[in-house]
Amino acid sequence: MDLLRTREDVERQEEYFLAPFAQKSSATRGRRHAQPAHCWRSEYQRDVARIIHSAAFRRLEYKTQVFLNGTGDHYRTRLTHTMEVASISRTLARALGLNEDLAEAIALAHDLGHSPFGHSGEETLKRLLKDYGGFDHNGQSLRVVTLLESPYEDFDGLNLTYEVLEGVQKHATARIGPGLGTYPSACLEGQIADLADEIAYYTHDLQDGLEAGLIKAAQLADVALCTEVSHDHGLDLAEADAKTARLSLARLLSNHLIQDVLETSAVRIATAAVQTADDTRCHPGLLIAYSEGTAAKTKALRSFLYAHLYFHPEVNDANQRACDLMADVFGAYLQDPSQIGREATRRVPNSGLHRAAGDYIAGMTDRYLLREHARLFHGG
Ligand code: MG
């Protein structure tokens, strides 16, 4: 039996191996509803499992990242995006001596609130709910884990630790969490998930855009970050064929960005002389960051992606058509509230019909929404 490691062993490992300013699971502020500690797993390992086993997590498989779900087997879905964010988060956390389990949990939860049909879907929900509190996928992720996922009999939500909620909220523009946001920043593990999200989508959206043929390698010769990393590895974008660019660029780019964040963050943390996780929360300004030069170049890459990919007619028109169907479904629920699901109906008295319908639609997969539209409008 001595072979088995207990939660106390995991906590001792954290004390021994992690940096002093890492968030230790034994120092958690705990859960809203007290639950006894687990014999094998640390609190953040439990959070990871709760998120992975949630229905909202499973639905990510059928939600659009950029290319409408189901249009190509190799494009990222919201689920594979989430897994890439979690993987990058673990890499960053391990290299900086931070808590990998916590960074992973925050990364796995960060997009749970994403609506179907990607960015266009979010814009549509924002419009539909504009007089009823609006919609923001980061705030919605917090809503999913604190209210909408409901696996326990005694309370709503997944009852995650304070630190995971803090990290998910840091991602949110609206501070809506109960008792959260008393510090200027989230712990470093939360800051990591935030940047890992960016690194993941910059690189994989670029790769998917090349795969779809909507972005040509030669166009990237005008994007400083792409030319720099290519040049460093003997790849000439102006001459490169699509396949070489597609296969090499995402790998080189993510490696470059991760390296930049690690080096910059290590210097910032050392300069700030933070001693504890709470010191990092109270520090004015983020400690996990790109270098100044790279930050400016990532903005240029982001502008390129908006101009040439996210609003490319082939991406945007298909998503827009799907969003018209979303608006139809929302309208149908308002006209006949008996059509919304059982769980959503249960929430109408507290949340109001608009919010309950919005929550229900935001939780849908792309294909479920299309089926719901067919049921409501074509009887099928
Ligand atoms: Mg994301």
PDB file of N, CA and C in Angstrom, residues 183-253:
ATOM      1  N   TYR A 183      -8.617  41.313  -6.078  1.00  0.00           N
ATOM      2  CA  TYR A 183      -7.201  41.607  -6.351  1.00  0.00           C
ATOM      3  C   TYR A 183      -7.074  42.248  -7.727  1.00  0.00           C
ATOM      4  N   PRO A 184      -5.979  43.017  -7.951  1.00  0.00           N
ATOM      5  CA  PRO A 184      -5.787  43.607  -9.280  1.00  0.00           C
ATOM      6  C   PRO A 184      -5.584  42.548 -10.365  1.00  0.00           C
ATOM      7  N   SER A 185      -4.954  41.409 -10.036  1.00  0.00           N
ATOM      8  CA  SER A 185      -4.665  40.386 -11.051  1.00  0.00           C
ATOM      9  C   SER A 185      -5.079  39.014 -10.534  1.00  0.00           C
ATOM     10  N   ALA A 186      -5.203  38.080 -11.497  1.00  0.00           N
ATOM     11  CA  ALA A 186      -5.391  36.683 -11.104  1.00  0.00           C
ATOM     12  C   ALA A 186      -4.018  36.116 -10.748  1.00  0.00           C
ATOM     13  N   CYS A 187      -4.008  34.942 -10.119  1.00  0.00           N
ATOM     14  CA  CYS A 187      -2.727  34.287  -9.841  1.00  0.00           C
ATOM     15  C   CYS A 187      -2.013  34.009 -11.176  1.00  0.00           C
ATOM     16  N   LEU A 188      -0.736  33.681 -11.107  1.00  0.00           N
ATOM     17  CA  LEU A 188       0.051  33.518 -12.340  1.00  0.00           C
ATOM     18  C   LEU A 188      -0.494  32.397 -13.217  1.00  0.00           C
ATOM     19  N   GLU A 189      -1.054  31.361 -12.600  1.00  0.00           N
ATOM     20  CA  GLU A 189      -1.614  30.250 -13.382  1.00  0.00           C
ATOM     21  C   GLU A 189      -2.777  30.750 -14.242  1.00  0.00           C
ATOM     22  N   GLY A 190      -3.544  31.704 -13.729  1.00  0.00           N
ATOM     23  CA  GLY A 190      -4.644  32.298 -14.501  1.00  0.00           C
ATOM     24  C   GLY A 190      -4.105  33.154 -15.643  1.00  0.00           C
ATOM     25  N   GLN A 191      -3.058  33.911 -15.360  1.00  0.00           N
ATOM     26  CA  GLN A 191      -2.445  34.743 -16.406  1.00  0.00           C
ATOM     27  C   GLN A 191      -1.881  33.869 -17.529  1.00  0.00           C
ATOM     28  N   ILE A 192      -1.365  32.712 -17.136  1.00  0.00           N
ATOM     29  CA  ILE A 192      -0.819  31.772 -18.124  1.00  0.00           C
ATOM     30  C   ILE A 192      -1.906  31.289 -19.084  1.00  0.00           C
ATOM     31  N   ALA A 193      -3.052  30.894 -18.530  1.00  0.00           N
ATOM     32  CA  ALA A 193      -4.134  30.375 -19.377  1.00  0.00           C
ATOM     33  C   ALA A 193      -4.571  31.434 -20.388  1.00  0.00           C
ATOM     34  N   ASP A 194      -4.565  32.683 -19.940  1.00  0.00           N
ATOM     35  CA  ASP A 194      -4.951  33.797 -20.804  1.00  0.00           C
ATOM     36  C   ASP A 194      -4.028  33.905 -22.029  1.00  0.00           C
ATOM     37  N   LEU A 195      -2.739  33.887 -21.784  1.00  0.00           N
ATOM     38  CA  LEU A 195      -1.792  34.010 -22.897  1.00  0.00           C
ATOM     39  C   LEU A 195      -1.724  32.730 -23.730  1.00  0.00           C
ATOM     40  N   ALA A 196      -1.874  31.584 -23.072  1.00  0.00           N
ATOM     41  CA  ALA A 196      -1.859  30.314 -23.810  1.00  0.00           C
ATOM     42  C   ALA A 196      -3.011  30.286 -24.808  1.00  0.00           C
ATOM     43  N   ASP A 197      -4.142  30.871 -24.435  1.00  0.00           N
ATOM     44  CA  ASP A 197      -5.294  30.953 -25.336  1.00  0.00           C
ATOM     45  C   ASP A 197      -4.902  31.714 -26.601  1.00  0.00           C
ATOM     46  N   GLU A 198      -4.263  32.861 -26.396  1.00  0.00           N
ATOM     47  CA  GLU A 198      -3.836  33.668 -27.550  1.00  0.00           C
ATOM     48  C   GLU A 198      -2.844  32.921 -28.433  1.00  0.00           C
ATOM     49  N   ILE A 199      -1.839  32.321 -27.800  1.00  0.00           N
ATOM     50  CA  ILE A 199      -0.808  31.621 -28.570  1.00  0.00           C
ATOM     51  C   ILE A 199      -1.451  30.496 -29.380  1.00  0.00           C
ATOM     52  N   ALA A 200      -2.380  29.767 -28.740  1.00  0.00           N
ATOM     53  CA  ALA A 200      -3.041  28.658 -29.435  1.00  0.00           C
ATOM     54  C   ALA A 200      -3.818  29.167 -30.638  1.00  0.00           C
ATOM     55  N   TYR A 201      -4.630  30.211 -30.453  1.00  0.00           N
ATOM     56  CA  TYR A 201      -5.463  30.557 -31.608  1.00  0.00           C
ATOM     57  C   TYR A 201      -4.701  31.321 -32.690  1.00  0.00           C
ATOM     58  N   TYR A 202      -3.710  32.116 -32.309  1.00  0.00           N
ATOM     59  CA  TYR A 202      -2.902  32.743 -33.364  1.00  0.00           C
ATOM     60  C   TYR A 202      -2.325  31.671 -34.283  1.00  0.00           C
ATOM     61  N   THR A 203      -1.732  30.663 -33.644  1.00  0.00           N
ATOM     62  CA  THR A 203      -0.996  29.687 -34.447  1.00  0.00           C
ATOM     63  C   THR A 203      -1.918  28.707 -35.151  1.00  0.00           C
ATOM     64  N   HIS A 204      -2.931  28.195 -34.449  1.00  0.00           N
ATOM     65  CA  HIS A 204      -3.734  27.180 -35.144  1.00  0.00           C
ATOM     66  C   HIS A 204      -4.743  27.785 -36.113  1.00  0.00           C
ATOM     67  N   ASP A 205      -5.205  29.004 -35.863  1.00  0.00           N
ATOM     68  CA  ASP A 205      -6.098  29.625 -36.848  1.00  0.00           C
ATOM     69  C   ASP A 205      -5.334  29.901 -38.143  1.00  0.00           C
ATOM     70  N   LEU A 206      -4.081  30.313 -37.974  1.00  0.00           N
ATOM     71  CA  LEU A 206      -3.229  30.542 -39.137  1.00  0.00           C
ATOM     72  C   LEU A 206      -3.061  29.229 -39.924  1.00  0.00           C
ATOM     73  N   GLN A 207      -2.809  28.151 -39.200  1.00  0.00           N
ATOM     74  CA  GLN A 207      -2.618  26.855 -39.855  1.00  0.00           C
ATOM     75  C   GLN A 207      -3.902  26.402 -40.559  1.00  0.00           C
ATOM     76  N   ASP A 208      -5.037  26.575 -39.894  1.00  0.00           N
ATOM     77  CA  ASP A 208      -6.309  26.187 -40.516  1.00  0.00           C
ATOM     78  C   ASP A 208      -6.621  27.054 -41.730  1.00  0.00           C
ATOM     79  N   GLY A 209      -6.274  28.339 -41.638  1.00  0.00           N
ATOM     80  CA  GLY A 209      -6.477  29.250 -42.777  1.00  0.00           C
ATOM     81  C   GLY A 209      -5.641  28.824 -43.979  1.00  0.00           C
ATOM     82  N   LEU A 210      -4.397  28.386 -43.709  1.00  0.00           N
ATOM     83  CA  LEU A 210      -3.531  27.892 -44.795  1.00  0.00           C
ATOM     84  C   LEU A 210      -4.097  26.591 -45.352  1.00  0.00           C
ATOM     85  N   GLU A 211      -4.570  25.730 -44.465  1.00  0.00           N
ATOM     86  CA  GLU A 211      -5.142  24.442 -44.881  1.00  0.00           C
ATOM     87  C   GLU A 211      -6.352  24.662 -45.794  1.00  0.00           C
ATOM     88  N   ALA A 212      -7.166  25.669 -45.435  1.00  0.00           N
ATOM     89  CA  ALA A 212      -8.365  25.947 -46.225  1.00  0.00           C
ATOM     90  C   ALA A 212      -8.042  26.670 -47.532  1.00  0.00           C
ATOM     91  N   GLY A 213      -6.810  27.159 -47.651  1.00  0.00           N
ATOM     92  CA  GLY A 213      -6.419  27.891 -48.854  1.00  0.00           C
ATOM     93  C   GLY A 213      -6.908  29.334 -48.842  1.00  0.00           C
ATOM     94  N   LEU A 214      -7.421  29.794 -47.692  1.00  0.00           N
ATOM     95  CA  LEU A 214      -7.904  31.179 -47.612  1.00  0.00           C
ATOM     96  C   LEU A 214      -6.743  32.136 -47.371  1.00  0.00           C
ATOM     97  N   ILE A 215      -5.684  31.608 -46.787  1.00  0.00           N
ATOM     98  CA  ILE A 215      -4.462  32.399 -46.597  1.00  0.00           C
ATOM     99  C   ILE A 215      -3.374  31.736 -47.444  1.00  0.00           C
ATOM    100  N   LYS A 216      -2.639  32.565 -48.181  1.00  0.00           N
ATOM    101  CA  LYS A 216      -1.526  32.040 -48.986  1.00  0.00           C
ATOM    102  C   LYS A 216      -0.219  32.347 -48.256  1.00  0.00           C
ATOM    103  N   ALA A 217       0.732  31.424 -48.359  1.00  0.00           N
ATOM    104  CA  ALA A 217       2.003  31.600 -47.655  1.00  0.00           C
ATOM    105  C   ALA A 217       2.649  32.941 -48.018  1.00  0.00           C
ATOM    106  N   ALA A 218       2.564  33.325 -49.285  1.00  0.00           N
ATOM    107  CA  ALA A 218       3.236  34.552 -49.723  1.00  0.00           C
ATOM    108  C   ALA A 218       2.671  35.793 -49.016  1.00  0.00           C
ATOM    109  N   GLN A 219       1.353  35.758 -48.666  1.00  0.00           N
ATOM    110  CA  GLN A 219       0.758  36.904 -47.959  1.00  0.00           C
ATOM    111  C   GLN A 219       1.433  37.135 -46.606  1.00  0.00           C
ATOM    112  N   LEU A 220       1.921  36.038 -46.016  1.00  0.00           N
ATOM    113  CA  LEU A 220       2.498  36.120 -44.677  1.00  0.00           C
ATOM    114  C   LEU A 220       3.868  36.770 -44.679  1.00  0.00           C
ATOM    115  N   ALA A 221       4.424  36.953 -45.891  1.00  0.00           N
ATOM    116  CA  ALA A 221       5.710  37.631 -45.988  1.00  0.00           C
ATOM    117  C   ALA A 221       5.593  39.072 -45.484  1.00  0.00           C
ATOM    118  N   ASP A 222       4.358  39.594 -45.376  1.00  0.00           N
ATOM    119  CA  ASP A 222       4.149  40.958 -44.857  1.00  0.00           C
ATOM    120  C   ASP A 222       3.914  40.975 -43.346  1.00  0.00           C
ATOM    121  N   VAL A 223       3.857  39.804 -42.722  1.00  0.00           N
ATOM    122  CA  VAL A 223       3.584  39.762 -41.280  1.00  0.00           C
ATOM    123  C   VAL A 223       4.905  39.514 -40.556  1.00  0.00           C
ATOM    124  N   ALA A 224       5.360  40.519 -39.805  1.00  0.00           N
ATOM    125  CA  ALA A 224       6.721  40.493 -39.241  1.00  0.00           C
ATOM    126  C   ALA A 224       7.018  39.219 -38.449  1.00  0.00           C
ATOM    127  N   LEU A 225       6.079  38.822 -37.587  1.00  0.00           N
ATOM    128  CA  LEU A 225       6.314  37.652 -36.732  1.00  0.00           C
ATOM    129  C   LEU A 225       6.551  36.400 -37.578  1.00  0.00           C
ATOM    130  N   CYS A 226       5.778  36.258 -38.644  1.00  0.00           N
ATOM    131  CA  CYS A 226       5.895  35.072 -39.497  1.00  0.00           C
ATOM    132  C   CYS A 226       7.215  35.074 -40.260  1.00  0.00           C
ATOM    133  N   THR A 227       7.589  36.227 -40.800  1.00  0.00           N
ATOM    134  CA  THR A 227       8.847  36.265 -41.565  1.00  0.00           C
ATOM    135  C   THR A 227      10.034  36.026 -40.634  1.00  0.00           C
ATOM    136  N   GLU A 228       9.971  36.578 -39.430  1.00  0.00           N
ATOM    137  CA  GLU A 228      11.099  36.405 -38.497  1.00  0.00           C
ATOM    138  C   GLU A 228      11.336  34.946 -38.140  1.00  0.00           C
ATOM    139  N   VAL A 229      10.246  34.272 -37.700  1.00  0.00           N
ATOM    140  CA  VAL A 229      10.456  32.883 -37.274  1.00  0.00           C
ATOM    141  C   VAL A 229      10.814  32.010 -38.481  1.00  0.00           C
ATOM    142  N   SER A 230      10.278  32.328 -39.646  1.00  0.00           N
ATOM    143  CA  SER A 230      10.597  31.542 -40.841  1.00  0.00           C
ATOM    144  C   SER A 230      12.059  31.727 -41.210  1.00  0.00           C
ATOM    145  N   HIS A 231      12.482  32.985 -41.197  1.00  0.00           N
ATOM    146  CA  HIS A 231      13.860  33.309 -41.561  1.00  0.00           C
ATOM    147  C   HIS A 231      14.839  32.595 -40.639  1.00  0.00           C
ATOM    148  N   ASP A 232      14.538  32.603 -39.340  1.00  0.00           N
ATOM    149  CA  ASP A 232      15.413  31.949 -38.352  1.00  0.00           C
ATOM    150  C   ASP A 232      15.588  30.462 -38.656  1.00  0.00           C
ATOM    151  N   HIS A 233      14.614  29.875 -39.345  1.00  0.00           N
ATOM    152  CA  HIS A 233      14.670  28.435 -39.619  1.00  0.00           C
ATOM    153  C   HIS A 233      14.809  28.124 -41.108  1.00  0.00           C
ATOM    154  N   GLY A 234      15.301  29.114 -41.867  1.00  0.00           N
ATOM    155  CA  GLY A 234      15.612  28.893 -43.281  1.00  0.00           C
ATOM    156  C   GLY A 234      14.393  28.656 -44.166  1.00  0.00           C
ATOM    157  N   LEU A 235      13.252  29.157 -43.738  1.00  0.00           N
ATOM    158  CA  LEU A 235      12.034  28.999 -44.538  1.00  0.00           C
ATOM    159  C   LEU A 235      11.706  30.333 -45.199  1.00  0.00           C
ATOM    160  N   ASP A 236      11.629  30.339 -46.529  1.00  0.00           N
ATOM    161  CA  ASP A 236      11.316  31.573 -47.241  1.00  0.00           C
ATOM    162  C   ASP A 236       9.834  31.562 -47.606  1.00  0.00           C
ATOM    163  N   LEU A 237       9.055  32.408 -46.902  1.00  0.00           N
ATOM    164  CA  LEU A 237       7.594  32.364 -47.090  1.00  0.00           C
ATOM    165  C   LEU A 237       7.172  32.760 -48.496  1.00  0.00           C
ATOM    166  N   ALA A 238       7.928  33.697 -49.090  1.00  0.00           N
ATOM    167  CA  ALA A 238       7.567  34.150 -50.437  1.00  0.00           C
ATOM    168  C   ALA A 238       7.657  32.994 -51.436  1.00  0.00           C
ATOM    169  N   GLU A 239       8.533  32.029 -51.139  1.00  0.00           N
ATOM    170  CA  GLU A 239       8.755  30.907 -52.056  1.00  0.00           C
ATOM    171  C   GLU A 239       8.102  29.607 -51.588  1.00  0.00           C
ATOM    172  N   ALA A 240       7.758  29.552 -50.293  1.00  0.00           N
ATOM    173  CA  ALA A 240       7.319  28.267 -49.714  1.00  0.00           C
ATOM    174  C   ALA A 240       6.001  27.800 -50.316  1.00  0.00           C
ATOM    175  N   ASP A 241       5.890  26.473 -50.518  1.00  0.00           N
ATOM    176  CA  ASP A 241       4.599  25.961 -50.983  1.00  0.00           C
ATOM    177  C   ASP A 241       3.657  25.883 -49.781  1.00  0.00           C
ATOM    178  N   ALA A 242       2.367  25.749 -50.075  1.00  0.00           N
ATOM    179  CA  ALA A 242       1.344  25.822 -49.027  1.00  0.00           C
ATOM    180  C   ALA A 242       1.553  24.761 -47.953  1.00  0.00           C
ATOM    181  N   LYS A 243       1.928  23.567 -48.373  1.00  0.00           N
ATOM    182  CA  LYS A 243       2.038  22.478 -47.415  1.00  0.00           C
ATOM    183  C   LYS A 243       3.195  22.721 -46.431  1.00  0.00           C
ATOM    184  N   THR A 244       4.343  23.143 -46.970  1.00  0.00           N
ATOM    185  CA  THR A 244       5.489  23.417 -46.096  1.00  0.00           C
ATOM    186  C   THR A 244       5.132  24.510 -45.093  1.00  0.00           C
ATOM    187  N   ALA A 245       4.508  25.578 -45.604  1.00  0.00           N
ATOM    188  CA  ALA A 245       4.151  26.683 -44.717  1.00  0.00           C
ATOM    189  C   ALA A 245       3.176  26.212 -43.642  1.00  0.00           C
ATOM    190  N   ARG A 246       2.187  25.431 -44.075  1.00  0.00           N
ATOM    191  CA  ARG A 246       1.149  24.970 -43.137  1.00  0.00           C
ATOM    192  C   ARG A 246       1.758  24.107 -42.040  1.00  0.00           C
ATOM    193  N   LEU A 247       2.660  23.220 -42.448  1.00  0.00           N
ATOM    194  CA  LEU A 247       3.202  22.286 -41.469  1.00  0.00           C
ATOM    195  C   LEU A 247       4.238  22.928 -40.548  1.00  0.00           C
ATOM    196  N   SER A 248       5.015  23.850 -41.092  1.00  0.00           N
ATOM    197  CA  SER A 248       6.125  24.396 -40.299  1.00  0.00           C
ATOM    198  C   SER A 248       5.738  25.606 -39.469  1.00  0.00           C
ATOM    199  N   LEU A 249       4.932  26.476 -40.064  1.00  0.00           N
ATOM    200  CA  LEU A 249       4.779  27.796 -39.466  1.00  0.00           C
ATOM    201  C   LEU A 249       4.146  27.760 -38.070  1.00  0.00           C
ATOM    202  N   ALA A 250       3.082  26.975 -37.912  1.00  0.00           N
ATOM    203  CA  ALA A 250       2.398  26.952 -36.612  1.00  0.00           C
ATOM    204  C   ALA A 250       3.350  26.465 -35.527  1.00  0.00           C
ATOM    205  N   ARG A 251       4.136  25.446 -35.883  1.00  0.00           N
ATOM    206  CA  ARG A 251       5.086  24.881 -34.897  1.00  0.00           C
ATOM    207  C   ARG A 251       6.155  25.912 -34.526  1.00  0.00           C
ATOM    208  N   LEU A 252       6.737  26.550 -35.541  1.00  0.00           N
ATOM    209  CA  LEU A 252       7.790  27.535 -35.278  1.00  0.00           C
ATOM    210  C   LEU A 252       7.241  28.717 -34.482  1.00  0.00           C
ATOM    211  N   LEU A 253       6.041  29.130 -34.875  1.00  0.00           N
ATOM    212  CA  LEU A 253       5.443  30.301 -34.251  1.00  0.00           C
ATOM    213  C   LEU A 253       5.098  30.036 -32.788  1.00  0.00           C
TER     214      LEU A 253
END
